[in-house]
Amino acid sequence: MSATRLALRGDLLDFTGTPALAQTGLEGVRYRADHWLLIDERGRIAGAQPAEQVPDAGWQRIDHRGRLILPGFIDTHVHSPQLEVIASYGTELLDWLDTYTFPAERAFADPALARAGSARFLDALLAHGTTAAVVFPTVHKTSADALFEAASARGMRVIAGKCLMDRHAPDGLRDDVDGAERDCRELIERWHGRGRNAYALTVRFAPTSTPAQLAMAGRLAAADPTLYLQTHVAENRAEVRWVAELFPAARSYLDVYARAGLLHRRSVFAHGIWLDEADRAALHEAGAQIAFCPSSNLFLGSGLFDWHEAAEAGVRVSVATDVGGGTSLSMLRTLADGYKVQALAGRKLSAWAALHGATLAAAQALELDDEIGSLEAGRLADVCVWDWAVGPVAARRMDVARGLHERVFAWMLLSDERNLVETYVAGTRRFERG
Ligand code: GUN
Ligand code: ZN
């Protein structure tokens, strides 16, 4: 059986270090104009070489000269059942959950609907240039099975788990401690470490889990440190007040999770807007990450996350769409929103820091940087090919850009899924622009 060896020609961009948030210089940035990216028969990156060094006939050559090639984006916080409520009008977080989100999530109790929804969701990620994701399905075990099955069929790296929620949620969307523990154990056994799937204990947020359920999740986490944890924290002021009422003994919202044993190096906390210095120190100490969700934070009026403050405290930060709170699956649009959110605080966010946050930084924070997040030899070839410009405005902006940062920054701000030409997952083409 002869599997194909692939050579993609284009401008290669990835990171070998950590650019500072306002850094426009090239430290840690690897830009290889007009190169061949070589992908071996196992779907791994074999290396790169200048365009003049044409790979021999043993390689299938695909000429994308004049286009940009990046590692696939990693969306560290997104909800598979919420595509249907994206762009829902007029509410903040807690009303938005009750009015739009919870009703939509009921559908995933039906295995057929969960399967169709998961397939639609992952195909949409691929069509937006995202090849790996940390995903919330619903409370239903079948929703996690459907998502992992769809991810396996596409060879995608997905981290997910059934949502834990045993209170403050409507009928049909609540579990209980014992049933949830059984479901988690079964799903972990079936999916964690199988292919590119990994299991995340998925606490929706502190208000929808009883202390007993949080403790159960903490016991599972303690029993297997390779499990991830995903949840929401300190997104919205009314939510923060509610958590303080529900957990009066905790020092802070984050402390609710810490006390339950859910704050560790594999924890992914979405938002983290309303944290204090002690929380940031605790996140740093634990090696946990914040998934910064600027589109969602703007859309739901949640607040402005200060990336600089987090970085100064040594907190790991990745970037995420949080669809359906976020209004696009495009990580490029999300990064553009991220730039604007930092600008409102008088801060700068360079294209290097932003794109690093959506690729290598996310991979490192998930402890997956030996597999994804860069174009380094040996990584799986999760890569996307992008047009530098779509339409006359972007084309002119590219023509007049001086220097690499100016050009890539304008590309990041002006681009979206319409710029995407092809998406490869482990060396297999999974999306091609029609
Ligand atoms: N907090 C609890 N659930 C959710 C959710 O589905 N989306 C967002 N943005 N925040 C939440
Ligand atoms: Zn969310």
Short mmCIF file of C-alpha atoms and ligand atoms in Angstrom, two decimals:
data_model
loop_
_atom_site.label_atom_id
_atom_site.label_comp_id
_atom_site.label_asym_id
_atom_site.label_seq_id
_atom_site.Cartn_x
_atom_site.Cartn_y
_atom_site.Cartn_z
CA MET A 1 0.00 0.00 0.00
CA SER A 2 1.61 3.27 -1.05
CA ALA A 3 0.32 6.24 0.89
CA THR A 4 0.89 9.63 -0.69
CA ARG A 5 3.74 11.87 0.26
CA LEU A 6 2.70 15.49 -0.15
CA ALA A 7 4.59 18.69 -0.85
CA LEU A 8 2.70 21.97 -0.43
CA ARG A 9 4.28 25.12 -1.86
CA GLY A 10 3.55 28.49 -0.24
CA ASP A 11 4.67 31.02 2.35
CA LEU A 12 5.11 29.11 5.61
CA LEU A 13 4.37 30.86 8.91
CA ASP A 14 4.66 29.37 12.39
CA PHE A 15 6.36 29.99 15.74
CA THR A 16 9.45 28.61 17.41
CA GLY A 17 9.22 30.77 20.52
CA THR A 18 6.85 33.00 22.46
CA PRO A 19 6.42 36.51 21.04
CA ALA A 20 5.69 39.20 23.62
CA LEU A 21 2.15 40.62 23.41
CA ALA A 22 3.18 43.86 21.72
CA GLN A 23 6.12 42.44 19.81
CA THR A 24 6.32 43.25 16.10
CA GLY A 25 9.93 42.06 15.70
CA LEU A 26 10.65 38.56 14.51
CA GLU A 27 11.94 36.80 17.66
CA GLY A 28 10.23 33.42 17.86
CA VAL A 29 8.53 33.92 14.48
CA ARG A 30 9.45 31.59 11.64
CA TYR A 31 8.50 32.88 8.20
CA ARG A 32 9.72 30.92 5.22
CA ALA A 33 8.63 32.68 2.05
CA ASP A 34 7.98 30.40 -0.90
CA HIS A 35 8.94 27.00 0.50
CA TRP A 36 7.81 23.43 0.10
CA LEU A 37 6.24 21.91 3.19
CA LEU A 38 6.87 18.16 3.08
CA ILE A 39 4.31 15.75 4.56
CA ASP A 40 5.21 12.09 4.81
CA GLU A 41 3.03 9.03 4.19
CA ARG A 42 2.06 8.91 7.91
CA GLY A 43 0.60 12.43 7.68
CA ARG A 44 3.50 13.96 9.61
CA ILE A 45 5.54 16.98 8.67
CA ALA A 46 8.86 15.79 7.27
CA GLY A 47 10.47 19.22 6.84
CA ALA A 48 10.55 22.23 4.53
CA GLN A 49 12.80 23.40 1.76
CA PRO A 50 13.12 26.47 -0.50
CA ALA A 51 11.00 26.55 -3.67
CA GLU A 52 14.05 26.12 -5.93
CA GLN A 53 14.70 22.73 -4.31
CA VAL A 54 11.83 20.97 -6.04
CA PRO A 55 10.80 17.66 -4.38
CA ASP A 56 11.21 14.64 -6.68
CA ALA A 57 8.43 12.61 -8.27
CA GLY A 58 8.03 10.60 -5.05
CA TRP A 59 6.09 13.58 -3.70
CA GLN A 60 2.69 14.78 -4.88
CA ARG A 61 3.36 18.49 -5.42
CA ILE A 62 0.59 21.03 -4.85
CA ASP A 63 1.60 24.52 -5.89
CA HIS A 64 0.05 27.22 -3.71
CA ARG A 65 2.73 29.81 -4.45
CA GLY A 66 1.60 33.28 -3.37
CA ARG A 67 -0.52 31.81 -0.58
CA LEU A 68 0.04 31.51 3.14
CA ILE A 69 0.39 28.15 4.95
CA LEU A 70 -0.16 28.01 8.72
CA PRO A 71 -0.68 25.32 11.33
CA GLY A 72 -4.40 24.67 11.74
CA PHE A 73 -5.98 26.83 14.40
CA ILE A 74 -6.78 25.40 17.83
CA ASP A 75 -10.08 26.63 19.29
CA THR A 76 -9.78 25.98 23.02
CA HIS A 77 -13.41 26.67 23.91
CA VAL A 78 -16.45 26.09 21.70
CA HIS A 79 -19.89 24.48 22.06
CA SER A 80 -20.94 21.94 19.42
CA PRO A 81 -24.72 22.19 20.00
CA GLN A 82 -24.76 25.98 19.88
CA LEU A 83 -24.32 26.53 16.14
CA GLU A 84 -28.10 26.81 16.07
CA VAL A 85 -28.23 29.73 18.52
CA ILE A 86 -25.28 31.70 17.18
CA ALA A 87 -26.23 35.38 16.84
CA SER A 88 -29.28 35.32 19.12
CA TYR A 89 -30.55 38.77 20.04
CA GLY A 90 -30.63 40.88 23.10
CA THR A 91 -29.49 39.07 26.27
CA GLU A 92 -26.59 38.75 28.69
CA LEU A 93 -25.15 35.41 29.81
CA LEU A 94 -27.71 34.08 32.31
CA ASP A 95 -30.76 35.12 30.26
CA TRP A 96 -29.05 33.95 27.09
CA LEU A 97 -28.59 30.47 28.59
CA ASP A 98 -32.25 30.25 29.64
CA THR A 99 -33.75 31.82 26.54
CA TYR A 100 -31.73 30.33 23.72
CA THR A 101 -29.01 27.91 24.74
CA PHE A 102 -30.62 25.40 27.07
CA PRO A 103 -33.59 24.81 24.73
CA ALA A 104 -31.21 24.18 21.82
CA GLU A 105 -29.12 21.72 23.80
CA ARG A 106 -32.12 19.47 24.45
CA ALA A 107 -32.00 18.26 20.86
CA PHE A 108 -28.72 16.42 21.48
CA ALA A 109 -30.51 13.87 23.66
CA ASP A 110 -31.53 12.28 20.37
CA PRO A 111 -28.57 10.25 19.04
CA ALA A 112 -29.48 10.89 15.40
CA LEU A 113 -29.66 14.64 15.94
CA ALA A 114 -26.45 14.58 17.99
CA ARG A 115 -24.67 12.71 15.19
CA ALA A 116 -25.89 15.11 12.50
CA GLY A 117 -25.11 18.14 14.67
CA SER A 118 -21.60 16.91 15.50
CA ALA A 119 -20.78 16.24 11.85
CA ARG A 120 -22.08 19.67 10.85
CA PHE A 121 -20.09 21.29 13.64
CA LEU A 122 -16.74 19.62 12.87
CA ASP A 123 -17.10 20.20 9.12
CA ALA A 124 -17.76 23.85 9.91
CA LEU A 125 -14.61 24.04 12.06
CA LEU A 126 -12.58 22.61 9.17
CA ALA A 127 -14.15 25.11 6.77
CA HIS A 128 -13.00 27.92 9.08
CA GLY A 129 -9.39 26.72 9.38
CA THR A 130 -9.69 25.07 12.79
CA THR A 131 -8.27 21.57 13.02
CA ALA A 132 -8.30 20.96 16.78
CA ALA A 133 -10.72 22.01 19.49
CA VAL A 134 -11.74 21.75 23.11
CA VAL A 135 -15.48 21.24 22.89
CA PHE A 136 -18.56 21.30 25.10
CA PRO A 137 -21.30 18.97 23.82
CA THR A 138 -24.35 18.61 26.11
CA VAL A 139 -25.27 16.81 29.32
CA HIS A 140 -26.28 13.74 27.31
CA LYS A 141 -23.76 10.91 27.06
CA THR A 142 -24.85 10.35 23.50
CA SER A 143 -23.72 13.89 22.57
CA ALA A 144 -20.15 13.09 23.63
CA ASP A 145 -20.18 9.76 21.82
CA ALA A 146 -21.45 11.45 18.67
CA LEU A 147 -18.78 14.13 18.83
CA PHE A 148 -15.91 11.69 19.39
CA GLU A 149 -17.21 9.44 16.60
CA ALA A 150 -17.36 12.39 14.18
CA ALA A 151 -13.89 13.56 15.24
CA SER A 152 -12.49 10.07 14.72
CA ALA A 153 -14.02 9.88 11.25
CA ARG A 154 -12.16 13.10 10.37
CA GLY A 155 -8.95 12.27 12.22
CA MET A 156 -9.25 15.48 14.23
CA ARG A 157 -7.74 16.22 17.64
CA VAL A 158 -10.74 16.82 19.90
CA ILE A 159 -10.87 17.20 23.66
CA ALA A 160 -14.38 16.91 25.07
CA GLY A 161 -16.61 15.30 27.64
CA LYS A 162 -20.26 15.12 28.60
CA CYS A 163 -21.41 18.22 30.41
CA LEU A 164 -21.92 17.91 34.16
CA MET A 165 -25.01 19.79 35.35
CA ASP A 166 -27.16 18.50 38.18
CA ARG A 167 -28.97 21.69 39.25
CA HIS A 168 -30.22 25.09 38.00
CA ALA A 169 -30.95 23.71 34.58
CA PRO A 170 -34.29 22.81 33.01
CA ASP A 171 -35.86 19.37 32.77
CA GLY A 172 -34.14 17.15 30.28
CA LEU A 173 -30.80 18.86 30.85
CA ARG A 174 -29.93 17.68 34.35
CA ASP A 175 -27.96 14.63 35.42
CA ASP A 176 -27.24 13.41 38.96
CA VAL A 177 -24.00 12.61 40.71
CA ASP A 178 -24.09 8.83 40.41
CA GLY A 179 -25.41 8.71 36.85
CA ALA A 180 -22.93 11.34 35.75
CA GLU A 181 -20.04 9.45 37.33
CA ARG A 182 -21.09 6.26 35.54
CA ASP A 183 -21.34 8.12 32.22
CA CYS A 184 -17.96 9.79 32.70
CA ARG A 185 -16.23 6.53 33.57
CA GLU A 186 -17.76 4.81 30.56
CA LEU A 187 -16.84 7.66 28.19
CA ILE A 188 -13.29 7.90 29.56
CA GLU A 189 -12.84 4.19 29.05
CA ARG A 190 -14.21 4.40 25.51
CA TRP A 191 -12.53 7.59 24.27
CA HIS A 192 -9.68 8.96 26.38
CA GLY A 193 -6.47 8.40 24.47
CA ARG A 194 -8.23 6.56 21.68
CA GLY A 195 -6.84 7.92 18.40
CA ARG A 196 -6.69 11.70 18.74
CA ASN A 197 -9.52 11.92 21.26
CA ALA A 198 -8.99 13.00 24.85
CA TYR A 199 -11.51 13.28 27.65
CA ALA A 200 -12.20 16.48 29.54
CA LEU A 201 -14.21 16.46 32.72
CA THR A 202 -16.72 19.08 31.66
CA VAL A 203 -18.25 21.10 34.45
CA ARG A 204 -20.62 23.50 32.72
CA PHE A 205 -20.03 26.16 35.38
CA ALA A 206 -20.18 26.22 39.14
CA PRO A 207 -23.87 27.26 39.37
CA THR A 208 -25.09 24.16 37.52
CA SER A 209 -23.19 21.62 39.64
CA THR A 210 -23.85 20.77 43.28
CA PRO A 211 -20.84 20.64 45.60
CA ALA A 212 -21.26 16.85 45.56
CA GLN A 213 -20.97 16.77 41.77
CA LEU A 214 -17.90 19.01 41.81
CA ALA A 215 -16.35 16.69 44.38
CA MET A 216 -17.09 13.69 42.15
CA ALA A 217 -15.34 15.41 39.22
CA GLY A 218 -12.41 16.19 41.51
CA ARG A 219 -12.11 12.52 42.47
CA LEU A 220 -12.02 11.48 38.81
CA ALA A 221 -9.41 14.16 38.10
CA ALA A 222 -7.23 13.01 40.99
CA ALA A 223 -7.42 9.40 39.80
CA ASP A 224 -6.10 10.26 36.33
CA PRO A 225 -3.95 13.37 35.85
CA THR A 226 -4.03 12.92 32.06
CA LEU A 227 -7.71 13.94 31.99
CA TYR A 228 -8.48 17.52 31.04
CA LEU A 229 -10.95 19.78 32.82
CA GLN A 230 -13.01 22.39 31.02
CA THR A 231 -15.41 24.89 32.47
CA HIS A 232 -16.39 28.57 32.57
CA VAL A 233 -15.14 31.03 35.15
CA ALA A 234 -15.78 34.69 35.98
CA GLU A 235 -17.41 35.55 32.67
CA ASN A 236 -20.18 37.92 33.73
CA ARG A 237 -20.78 40.06 36.82
CA ALA A 238 -24.22 38.67 37.67
CA GLU A 239 -22.81 35.15 37.33
CA VAL A 240 -19.92 36.01 39.68
CA ARG A 241 -22.39 37.35 42.28
CA TRP A 242 -24.50 34.20 41.98
CA VAL A 243 -21.48 31.96 42.53
CA ALA A 244 -20.55 33.96 45.64
CA GLU A 245 -24.06 33.30 47.02
CA LEU A 246 -23.98 29.61 46.14
CA PHE A 247 -20.49 28.97 47.53
CA PRO A 248 -20.07 31.37 50.48
CA ALA A 249 -17.05 29.51 51.84
CA ALA A 250 -14.99 29.94 48.68
CA ARG A 251 -12.59 32.88 48.45
CA SER A 252 -13.49 33.46 44.81
CA TYR A 253 -15.20 31.88 41.83
CA LEU A 254 -11.97 30.20 40.76
CA ASP A 255 -11.50 28.96 44.32
CA VAL A 256 -14.72 26.92 44.01
CA TYR A 257 -12.93 24.83 41.38
CA ALA A 258 -9.61 24.82 43.23
CA ARG A 259 -11.28 23.46 46.39
CA ALA A 260 -12.83 20.65 44.37
CA GLY A 261 -9.45 19.62 42.94
CA LEU A 262 -10.27 20.97 39.48
CA LEU A 263 -7.47 23.54 39.14
CA HIS A 264 -4.48 21.86 37.52
CA ARG A 265 -2.21 21.98 34.49
CA ARG A 266 -4.81 20.39 32.22
CA SER A 267 -7.60 22.79 33.20
CA VAL A 268 -9.09 25.05 30.54
CA PHE A 269 -11.07 27.95 32.02
CA ALA A 270 -13.13 29.95 29.55
CA HIS A 271 -13.24 33.74 29.99
CA GLY A 272 -11.67 34.64 33.36
CA ILE A 273 -12.58 38.29 32.92
CA TRP A 274 -13.47 39.04 36.55
CA LEU A 275 -10.54 37.42 38.33
CA ASP A 276 -8.27 39.07 40.86
CA GLU A 277 -4.55 38.93 41.51
CA ALA A 278 -4.79 35.94 43.84
CA ASP A 279 -6.76 34.03 41.20
CA ARG A 280 -4.14 34.80 38.56
CA ALA A 281 -1.39 33.65 40.93
CA ALA A 282 -3.32 30.40 41.52
CA LEU A 283 -3.75 29.83 37.78
CA HIS A 284 -0.05 30.43 37.24
CA GLU A 285 0.92 28.13 40.09
CA ALA A 286 -1.31 25.36 38.70
CA GLY A 287 -0.17 25.83 35.08
CA ALA A 288 -3.83 26.13 34.03
CA GLN A 289 -4.98 28.17 31.06
CA ILE A 290 -7.55 30.84 30.32
CA ALA A 291 -9.34 30.57 26.99
CA PHE A 292 -9.82 34.20 25.94
CA CYS A 293 -13.11 34.50 24.02
CA PRO A 294 -13.27 38.09 22.74
CA SER A 295 -16.12 37.69 20.27
CA SER A 296 -18.35 36.15 22.92
CA ASN A 297 -17.30 38.66 25.57
CA LEU A 298 -18.27 41.54 23.29
CA PHE A 299 -21.47 39.95 22.01
CA LEU A 300 -22.82 39.00 25.44
CA GLY A 301 -21.54 42.24 26.96
CA SER A 302 -19.57 40.20 29.49
CA GLY A 303 -16.52 42.42 29.85
CA LEU A 304 -12.99 43.02 28.62
CA PHE A 305 -10.36 40.39 29.42
CA ASP A 306 -6.95 41.92 30.10
CA TRP A 307 -4.44 39.62 28.40
CA HIS A 308 -1.49 41.74 29.57
CA GLU A 309 -2.46 41.43 33.22
CA ALA A 310 -2.75 37.65 32.79
CA ALA A 311 0.57 37.41 30.96
CA GLU A 312 2.31 39.49 33.60
CA ALA A 313 1.11 36.99 36.21
CA GLY A 314 2.48 34.14 34.09
CA VAL A 315 -0.96 32.73 33.25
CA ARG A 316 -1.19 30.67 30.07
CA VAL A 317 -3.66 32.21 27.61
CA SER A 318 -5.15 30.66 24.48
CA VAL A 319 -7.85 32.02 22.20
CA ALA A 320 -11.31 30.63 21.56
CA THR A 321 -14.52 31.41 19.71
CA ASP A 322 -17.03 30.25 22.37
CA VAL A 323 -19.68 29.82 19.67
CA GLY A 324 -22.69 30.22 20.24
CA GLY A 325 -21.76 33.07 22.64
CA GLY A 326 -19.18 34.04 20.03
CA THR A 327 -20.56 35.09 16.67
CA SER A 328 -18.14 33.27 14.38
CA LEU A 329 -16.18 30.03 14.18
CA SER A 330 -13.42 31.99 12.46
CA MET A 331 -10.35 32.24 14.65
CA LEU A 332 -9.19 35.11 12.43
CA ARG A 333 -12.29 37.15 13.18
CA THR A 334 -11.88 36.19 16.82
CA LEU A 335 -8.27 37.41 16.86
CA ALA A 336 -9.39 40.67 15.25
CA ASP A 337 -11.90 41.05 18.10
CA GLY A 338 -9.12 40.19 20.53
CA TYR A 339 -7.00 43.00 19.17
CA LYS A 340 -9.87 45.45 19.62
CA VAL A 341 -10.60 44.27 23.16
CA GLN A 342 -6.95 44.88 24.11
CA ALA A 343 -7.07 48.26 22.33
CA LEU A 344 -9.99 49.31 24.55
CA ALA A 345 -7.68 48.81 27.53
CA GLY A 346 -4.97 50.86 25.84
CA ARG A 347 -2.96 47.69 25.11
CA LYS A 348 -1.38 46.35 21.97
CA LEU A 349 -1.70 42.83 20.61
CA SER A 350 0.63 42.05 17.74
CA ALA A 351 -0.22 39.64 14.96
CA TRP A 352 2.58 37.43 16.23
CA ALA A 353 1.20 37.20 19.77
CA ALA A 354 -2.35 36.70 18.50
CA LEU A 355 -1.54 33.98 15.96
CA HIS A 356 0.80 32.31 18.44
CA GLY A 357 -2.13 32.24 20.92
CA ALA A 358 -4.27 30.43 18.36
CA THR A 359 -1.61 27.86 17.46
CA LEU A 360 1.55 27.03 19.42
CA ALA A 361 0.53 28.61 22.74
CA ALA A 362 -2.70 26.62 22.76
CA ALA A 363 -0.84 23.42 21.87
CA GLN A 364 1.65 24.03 24.69
CA ALA A 365 -1.04 24.85 27.21
CA LEU A 366 -2.81 21.60 26.28
CA GLU A 367 0.50 19.71 26.47
CA LEU A 368 0.08 18.74 22.83
CA ASP A 369 2.90 20.72 21.24
CA ASP A 370 4.67 17.53 20.18
CA GLU A 371 1.62 16.83 17.98
CA ILE A 372 0.07 20.14 16.86
CA GLY A 373 0.52 23.91 16.80
CA SER A 374 3.52 24.29 14.51
CA LEU A 375 5.08 23.22 11.23
CA GLU A 376 8.00 21.56 13.00
CA ALA A 377 9.19 18.23 11.55
CA GLY A 378 7.51 15.31 13.32
CA ARG A 379 4.24 17.13 14.09
CA LEU A 380 1.04 15.83 12.52
CA ALA A 381 0.29 17.81 9.38
CA ASP A 382 -2.76 19.77 10.54
CA VAL A 383 -2.27 22.70 8.21
CA CYS A 384 -4.31 25.31 6.35
CA VAL A 385 -3.67 27.15 3.10
CA TRP A 386 -4.94 30.74 3.02
CA ASP A 387 -5.28 33.45 0.42
CA TRP A 388 -3.39 36.56 1.43
CA ALA A 389 -6.27 38.66 0.16
CA VAL A 390 -9.86 38.30 -0.97
CA GLY A 391 -11.28 41.31 -2.80
CA PRO A 392 -9.77 44.59 -3.95
CA VAL A 393 -9.52 46.33 -0.58
CA ALA A 394 -7.46 43.56 1.03
CA ALA A 395 -5.43 43.10 -2.16
CA ARG A 396 -4.46 46.78 -2.21
CA ARG A 397 -3.66 46.71 1.51
CA MET A 398 -1.33 43.75 0.94
CA ASP A 399 0.34 45.53 -1.98
CA VAL A 400 1.24 48.58 0.05
CA ALA A 401 2.15 46.83 3.33
CA ARG A 402 5.70 47.50 4.40
CA GLY A 403 7.39 44.75 6.33
CA LEU A 404 6.20 41.36 7.42
CA HIS A 405 4.35 42.29 10.58
CA GLU A 406 2.35 45.01 8.86
CA ARG A 407 1.35 42.56 6.16
CA VAL A 408 0.41 39.69 8.47
CA PHE A 409 -1.43 42.02 10.86
CA ALA A 410 -3.53 43.43 8.00
CA TRP A 411 -4.13 39.86 6.78
CA MET A 412 -5.33 38.81 10.23
CA LEU A 413 -7.69 41.79 10.55
CA LEU A 414 -9.12 41.58 7.02
CA SER A 415 -9.44 37.82 6.58
CA ASP A 416 -12.00 35.19 7.50
CA GLU A 417 -13.15 31.79 6.24
CA ARG A 418 -13.47 33.15 2.71
CA ASN A 419 -9.67 33.28 2.58
CA LEU A 420 -9.36 29.59 3.35
CA VAL A 421 -8.31 27.47 0.37
CA GLU A 422 -7.60 24.04 1.86
CA THR A 423 -7.50 22.34 5.25
CA TYR A 424 -5.41 19.23 5.94
CA VAL A 425 -5.78 17.01 8.98
CA ALA A 426 -2.85 14.66 9.56
CA GLY A 427 -1.91 15.14 5.92
CA THR A 428 -5.37 14.33 4.53
CA ARG A 429 -7.31 17.09 2.80
CA ARG A 430 -10.56 17.56 4.72
CA PHE A 431 -11.72 20.87 3.25
CA GLU A 432 -11.32 22.40 -0.17
CA ARG A 433 -12.89 25.69 -1.23
CA GLY A 434 -15.62 24.97 -3.76
N1 GUN B 1 -21.55 29.61 31.14
C1 GUN B 1 -22.24 28.46 31.35
N2 GUN B 1 -22.62 27.91 30.20
C2 GUN B 1 -22.18 28.72 29.22
C3 GUN B 1 -22.27 28.68 27.79
O1 GUN B 1 -22.84 27.79 27.19
N3 GUN B 1 -21.68 29.71 27.12
C4 GUN B 1 -21.03 30.71 27.76
N4 GUN B 1 -20.46 31.67 27.04
N5 GUN B 1 -20.94 30.77 29.09
C5 GUN B 1 -21.51 29.79 29.81
ZN ZN B 2 -18.60 28.71 26.62
#
